[in-house]
Amino acid sequence: MQKGLFITATDTDVGKTFICGAIAAAIKGRGIRVGVVKPVASGGVIGANGKLVSEDATFLMSAAGIGEEQRQQVNPVCLRPALTPAVAAAECGVTIDTAQLISTCQAMIAKSELTLVEGVGGILAPIWRDYLVADMMLELKLPALLVTRPDLGTINHTVLTTEYARQRGINLAGIIINRWDEDKVTVLERSNLAYIERLTGLPVLGKFPAVSMVQPGQASMKRLGELAEQHLAVDDIISLMTGVEEIA
Ligand SMILES: Nc1ncnc2c1ncn2[C@@H]1O[C@H](COP(=O)(O)OP(=O)(O)OP(=O)(O)O)[C@@H](O)[C@H]1O
Ligand SMILES: [Mg+2]
């Protein structure tokens, strides 16, 4: 049994890392050993130790309570250019071994109780040559959550992503709407939500608010986990990961 979940989004910058971190922090808060993987990252930065690091991996490791010594297992490929990985790798003369990426994810899944894998960009982002995020999702055989925006354009992006996933046989199991502020939503966000539910037929497993900057660190990650418990259907998400219960 693959006890994990793949987090994708309708685009880059929608909130995969943020939501993945929030779910990881909530799971950790329940006393469960949670693993995180960001198999490939681009737009890496020079870290305190002078090495190229992925800020996404830093955030996820902090949320999951995973130490720096495991960075390579969390994020085996980190590329400097802020380009889609296939292009970033080509620019740097790096070869991405996709079989190795899958093994990295499987190793984390094997040693953790529950594992979250963050994709890169959206479902069609090229990881290496014509190997796309969707291909990785299929190989990993994990259920997936789709993180979406609440604002104008989201119906189109969300339904297109869902339809493509169905066409490829990917088990997209639910949607999380990120940056949803209950006090501020108007007819725009409410109608987007209604259309997304109706046109995708998928459950919306949470609407996460926009919160003030969360930096990696124990206290803020604990708070992020509490927010996840408040705004996301964490029980249902864990059930998806363990395959215990089908969500209607
Ligand atoms: N609910 C939120 N409240 C406040 N800030 C948020 C929220 N969601 C995301 N952000 C911020 O927005 C930015 C983009 O989010 P995030 O990095 O999670 O996107 P992503 O989908 O993982 O992007 P990428 O494709 O680069 O991996 C980050 O700076 C993140 O901290
Ligand atoms: Mg990210």
Short mmCIF file of C-alpha atoms and ligand atoms in Angstrom, two decimals:
data_model
loop_
_atom_site.label_atom_id
_atom_site.label_comp_id
_atom_site.label_asym_id
_atom_site.label_seq_id
_atom_site.Cartn_x
_atom_site.Cartn_y
_atom_site.Cartn_z
CA MET A 1 0.00 0.00 0.00
CA GLN A 2 1.38 3.39 -1.07
CA LYS A 3 0.61 5.65 1.88
CA GLY A 4 0.99 8.99 0.29
CA LEU A 5 -0.48 11.87 -1.57
CA PHE A 6 0.69 13.91 -4.54
CA ILE A 7 0.07 17.65 -4.44
CA THR A 8 -0.36 19.39 -7.76
CA ALA A 9 -1.86 22.75 -8.71
CA THR A 10 -3.43 24.56 -11.61
CA ASP A 11 -0.22 26.58 -12.09
CA THR A 12 3.03 27.57 -10.47
CA ASP A 13 2.78 29.83 -7.38
CA VAL A 14 -0.77 28.72 -6.54
CA GLY A 15 0.22 27.28 -3.17
CA LYS A 16 1.41 23.65 -3.51
CA THR A 17 4.24 24.14 -1.03
CA PHE A 18 2.10 26.13 1.36
CA ILE A 19 -0.77 23.62 1.38
CA CYS A 20 1.58 20.61 1.38
CA GLY A 21 3.37 22.15 4.37
CA ALA A 22 0.08 22.87 6.13
CA ILE A 23 -1.08 19.26 5.68
CA ALA A 24 2.32 17.93 6.77
CA ALA A 25 2.26 20.11 9.88
CA ALA A 26 -1.28 18.94 10.73
CA ILE A 27 -0.29 15.27 10.31
CA LYS A 28 2.83 15.81 12.41
CA GLY A 29 0.65 17.54 15.02
CA ARG A 30 -1.35 14.30 15.27
CA GLY A 31 1.81 12.45 16.22
CA ILE A 32 2.19 10.72 12.85
CA ARG A 33 5.66 10.43 11.24
CA VAL A 34 5.20 12.35 8.01
CA GLY A 35 7.56 12.32 5.05
CA VAL A 36 7.83 15.02 2.41
CA VAL A 37 9.42 14.96 -1.04
CA LYS A 38 10.02 17.68 -3.59
CA PRO A 39 11.58 15.37 -6.20
CA VAL A 40 12.72 18.17 -8.47
CA ALA A 41 12.91 21.90 -7.88
CA SER A 42 14.04 24.81 -10.03
CA GLY A 43 14.72 28.39 -8.98
CA GLY A 44 17.08 27.15 -6.26
CA VAL A 45 18.89 29.65 -4.01
CA ILE A 46 22.27 29.60 -2.29
CA GLY A 47 21.68 28.47 1.30
CA ALA A 48 23.53 29.31 4.51
CA ASN A 49 26.02 26.50 3.84
CA GLY A 50 26.85 27.94 0.40
CA LYS A 51 25.02 25.12 -1.38
CA LEU A 52 22.16 25.41 -3.84
CA VAL A 53 18.91 24.64 -2.03
CA SER A 54 15.20 24.60 -2.79
CA GLU A 55 13.19 26.93 -0.56
CA ASP A 56 10.20 24.64 -1.14
CA ALA A 57 12.16 21.74 0.36
CA THR A 58 13.22 23.93 3.31
CA PHE A 59 9.58 24.84 3.98
CA LEU A 60 8.35 21.23 3.68
CA MET A 61 11.16 19.86 5.88
CA SER A 62 10.38 22.44 8.54
CA ALA A 63 6.65 21.59 8.42
CA ALA A 64 7.35 17.85 8.68
CA GLY A 65 10.07 18.25 11.32
CA ILE A 66 12.71 16.72 9.04
CA GLY A 67 16.33 17.72 9.62
CA GLU A 68 18.85 19.20 7.21
CA GLU A 69 20.71 15.86 7.03
CA GLN A 70 17.81 14.45 5.00
CA ARG A 71 17.71 17.25 2.41
CA GLN A 72 19.04 15.03 -0.38
CA GLN A 73 16.30 12.46 0.28
CA VAL A 74 13.65 15.16 0.31
CA ASN A 75 14.95 17.03 -2.72
CA PRO A 76 17.41 15.08 -4.87
CA VAL A 77 17.38 17.53 -7.79
CA CYS A 78 17.64 21.29 -7.30
CA LEU A 79 18.33 23.52 -10.29
CA ARG A 80 19.31 27.18 -10.27
CA PRO A 81 17.35 28.64 -13.23
CA ALA A 82 13.75 29.56 -12.47
CA LEU A 83 12.58 27.62 -15.51
CA THR A 84 10.54 24.47 -15.95
CA PRO A 85 12.85 21.63 -14.77
CA ALA A 86 13.38 20.08 -18.21
CA VAL A 87 14.63 23.41 -19.54
CA ALA A 88 16.49 24.38 -16.36
CA ALA A 89 18.34 21.04 -16.50
CA ALA A 90 19.21 21.43 -20.18
CA GLU A 91 20.50 24.96 -19.52
CA CYS A 92 22.80 23.64 -16.77
CA GLY A 93 23.89 20.51 -18.64
CA VAL A 94 22.23 18.33 -15.98
CA THR A 95 20.62 14.98 -16.82
CA ILE A 96 17.53 14.17 -14.78
CA ASP A 97 17.14 10.48 -14.04
CA THR A 98 13.38 10.12 -13.69
CA ALA A 99 13.64 6.53 -12.43
CA GLN A 100 15.86 7.87 -9.65
CA LEU A 101 13.23 10.49 -8.75
CA ILE A 102 10.61 7.75 -8.43
CA SER A 103 12.94 5.68 -6.23
CA THR A 104 13.53 8.71 -3.99
CA CYS A 105 9.80 9.15 -3.51
CA GLN A 106 9.36 5.44 -2.83
CA ALA A 107 12.17 5.44 -0.28
CA MET A 108 10.48 8.27 1.64
CA ILE A 109 7.10 6.50 1.39
CA ALA A 110 8.69 3.29 2.73
CA LYS A 111 10.24 4.95 5.77
CA SER A 112 7.40 7.31 6.74
CA GLU A 113 3.91 6.58 8.01
CA LEU A 114 2.41 9.03 5.50
CA THR A 115 4.19 10.91 2.72
CA LEU A 116 3.39 14.04 0.77
CA VAL A 117 4.99 14.61 -2.63
CA GLU A 118 4.97 18.10 -4.11
CA GLY A 119 4.93 18.38 -7.89
CA VAL A 120 6.36 21.26 -9.83
CA GLY A 121 4.33 23.86 -11.71
CA GLY A 122 1.10 22.30 -12.97
CA ILE A 123 0.21 18.79 -14.10
CA LEU A 124 1.74 19.25 -17.56
CA ALA A 125 5.04 20.80 -16.55
CA PRO A 126 7.96 19.03 -18.27
CA ILE A 127 10.34 17.45 -15.76
CA TRP A 128 12.81 15.94 -18.20
CA ARG A 129 12.48 16.07 -22.00
CA ASP A 130 8.84 15.00 -22.60
CA TYR A 131 8.38 13.35 -19.20
CA LEU A 132 5.69 15.46 -17.53
CA VAL A 133 4.45 15.84 -13.96
CA ALA A 134 1.48 13.70 -15.03
CA ASP A 135 3.85 10.86 -15.96
CA MET A 136 5.41 11.03 -12.51
CA MET A 137 1.95 10.98 -10.89
CA LEU A 138 1.07 7.85 -12.85
CA GLU A 139 4.30 6.10 -11.94
CA LEU A 140 3.92 6.89 -8.26
CA LYS A 141 0.32 5.61 -8.24
CA LEU A 142 -0.59 8.01 -5.45
CA PRO A 143 -3.92 9.77 -5.14
CA ALA A 144 -3.57 13.48 -5.82
CA LEU A 145 -4.96 16.75 -4.55
CA LEU A 146 -5.31 19.78 -6.80
CA VAL A 147 -4.63 23.21 -5.29
CA THR A 148 -6.50 25.99 -7.09
CA ARG A 149 -6.97 29.75 -6.89
CA PRO A 150 -10.32 31.22 -5.91
CA ASP A 151 -10.25 34.13 -8.37
CA LEU A 152 -11.09 34.87 -11.99
CA GLY A 153 -9.88 32.19 -14.44
CA THR A 154 -9.86 29.39 -11.91
CA ILE A 155 -12.86 27.51 -13.37
CA ASN A 156 -11.05 27.11 -16.67
CA HIS A 157 -7.72 26.07 -15.11
CA THR A 158 -9.29 23.73 -12.61
CA VAL A 159 -11.66 21.94 -14.98
CA LEU A 160 -8.99 21.59 -17.68
CA THR A 161 -6.57 20.06 -15.17
CA THR A 162 -9.24 17.68 -13.88
CA GLU A 163 -10.28 16.59 -17.36
CA TYR A 164 -6.66 15.97 -18.38
CA ALA A 165 -6.05 13.94 -15.22
CA ARG A 166 -9.11 11.81 -15.99
CA GLN A 167 -7.99 11.30 -19.56
CA ARG A 168 -4.59 10.05 -18.32
CA GLY A 169 -6.10 7.81 -15.62
CA ILE A 170 -4.68 9.86 -12.75
CA ASN A 171 -6.55 9.54 -9.47
CA LEU A 172 -7.29 13.18 -8.69
CA ALA A 173 -9.20 12.78 -5.47
CA GLY A 174 -10.01 16.29 -4.32
CA ILE A 175 -9.49 20.02 -4.59
CA ILE A 176 -8.20 22.59 -2.14
CA ILE A 177 -8.91 26.23 -2.79
CA ASN A 178 -6.07 28.38 -1.52
CA ARG A 179 -6.27 32.03 -0.39
CA TRP A 180 -10.00 31.86 0.37
CA ASP A 181 -11.00 34.62 2.78
CA GLU A 182 -14.51 33.91 4.02
CA ASP A 183 -14.97 37.56 5.10
CA LYS A 184 -14.00 38.96 1.74
CA VAL A 185 -15.47 36.51 -0.78
CA THR A 186 -17.98 37.88 -3.26
CA VAL A 187 -20.20 36.40 -5.94
CA LEU A 188 -17.01 35.80 -7.95
CA GLU A 189 -15.42 33.33 -5.52
CA ARG A 190 -18.74 31.73 -4.52
CA SER A 191 -19.76 31.07 -8.11
CA ASN A 192 -16.26 29.80 -8.91
CA LEU A 193 -16.55 27.31 -6.06
CA ALA A 194 -20.00 26.16 -7.19
CA TYR A 195 -18.88 25.72 -10.81
CA ILE A 196 -15.71 23.90 -9.77
CA GLU A 197 -17.69 21.45 -7.64
CA ARG A 198 -20.29 20.88 -10.34
CA LEU A 199 -18.03 20.65 -13.37
CA THR A 200 -15.31 18.51 -11.80
CA GLY A 201 -17.53 16.34 -9.60
CA LEU A 202 -14.65 16.33 -7.10
CA PRO A 203 -14.95 17.11 -3.39
CA VAL A 204 -13.49 20.41 -2.19
CA LEU A 205 -11.51 19.24 0.84
CA GLY A 206 -10.80 22.68 2.17
CA LYS A 207 -10.65 26.39 1.58
CA PHE A 208 -7.46 27.79 3.08
CA PRO A 209 -7.26 31.47 4.03
CA ALA A 210 -4.52 33.89 3.05
CA VAL A 211 -2.42 34.32 6.16
CA SER A 212 0.49 36.58 6.99
CA MET A 213 3.90 35.31 5.91
CA VAL A 214 4.81 31.95 7.38
CA GLN A 215 8.56 31.41 7.67
CA PRO A 216 10.06 27.98 8.23
CA GLY A 217 10.32 27.47 11.99
CA GLN A 218 8.78 25.33 14.68
CA ALA A 219 6.26 27.83 16.07
CA SER A 220 4.91 29.06 12.75
CA MET A 221 4.67 25.53 11.37
CA LYS A 222 2.68 24.44 14.43
CA ARG A 223 0.34 27.36 13.78
CA LEU A 224 0.11 26.36 10.09
CA GLY A 225 -0.87 22.84 11.15
CA GLU A 226 -3.56 24.24 13.42
CA LEU A 227 -4.92 26.32 10.54
CA ALA A 228 -4.99 23.18 8.39
CA GLU A 229 -7.00 21.36 11.08
CA GLN A 230 -9.41 24.30 11.07
CA HIS A 231 -9.80 24.82 7.33
CA LEU A 232 -9.01 21.50 5.65
CA ALA A 233 -10.73 18.11 5.90
CA VAL A 234 -7.62 16.53 7.43
CA ASP A 235 -9.42 13.28 8.39
CA ASP A 236 -10.56 12.80 4.79
CA ILE A 237 -7.11 13.68 3.46
CA ILE A 238 -5.50 11.09 5.75
CA SER A 239 -8.10 8.53 4.68
CA LEU A 240 -7.16 9.18 1.07
CA MET A 241 -3.51 8.62 1.91
CA THR A 242 -4.09 5.37 3.71
CA GLY A 243 -6.68 4.15 1.23
CA VAL A 244 -8.93 3.34 4.21
CA GLU A 245 -12.01 5.10 2.97
CA GLU A 246 -13.26 6.28 -0.37
CA ILE A 247 -14.42 9.89 -0.44
CA ALA A 248 -17.86 10.27 -1.99
N1 LIG B 1 -2.70 30.79 1.99
C1 LIG B 1 -1.61 31.54 1.87
N2 LIG B 1 -1.42 32.61 2.67
C2 LIG B 1 -0.32 33.38 2.55
N3 LIG B 1 0.66 33.18 1.66
C3 LIG B 1 0.53 32.13 0.83
C4 LIG B 1 -0.60 31.26 0.89
N4 LIG B 1 -0.46 30.33 -0.06
C5 LIG B 1 0.70 30.58 -0.67
N5 LIG B 1 1.30 31.66 -0.15
C6 LIG B 1 2.58 32.26 -0.59
O1 LIG B 1 2.50 32.44 -2.02
C7 LIG B 1 3.71 32.07 -2.64
C8 LIG B 1 3.44 30.91 -3.62
O2 LIG B 1 3.00 29.78 -2.88
P1 LIG B 1 3.73 28.38 -3.00
O3 LIG B 1 5.21 28.57 -2.97
O4 LIG B 1 3.13 27.47 -2.02
O5 LIG B 1 3.29 27.99 -4.50
P2 LIG B 1 3.69 26.69 -5.34
O6 LIG B 1 2.48 26.26 -6.06
O7 LIG B 1 4.34 25.72 -4.44
O8 LIG B 1 4.76 27.28 -6.38
P3 LIG B 1 5.90 26.45 -7.22
O9 LIG B 1 5.24 26.05 -8.50
O10 LIG B 1 6.97 27.48 -7.40
O11 LIG B 1 6.34 25.28 -6.38
C9 LIG B 1 4.68 31.72 -1.52
O12 LIG B 1 5.43 32.86 -1.19
C10 LIG B 1 3.77 31.33 -0.35
O13 LIG B 1 4.36 31.55 0.91
MG MG B 2 6.25 24.97 -4.47
#
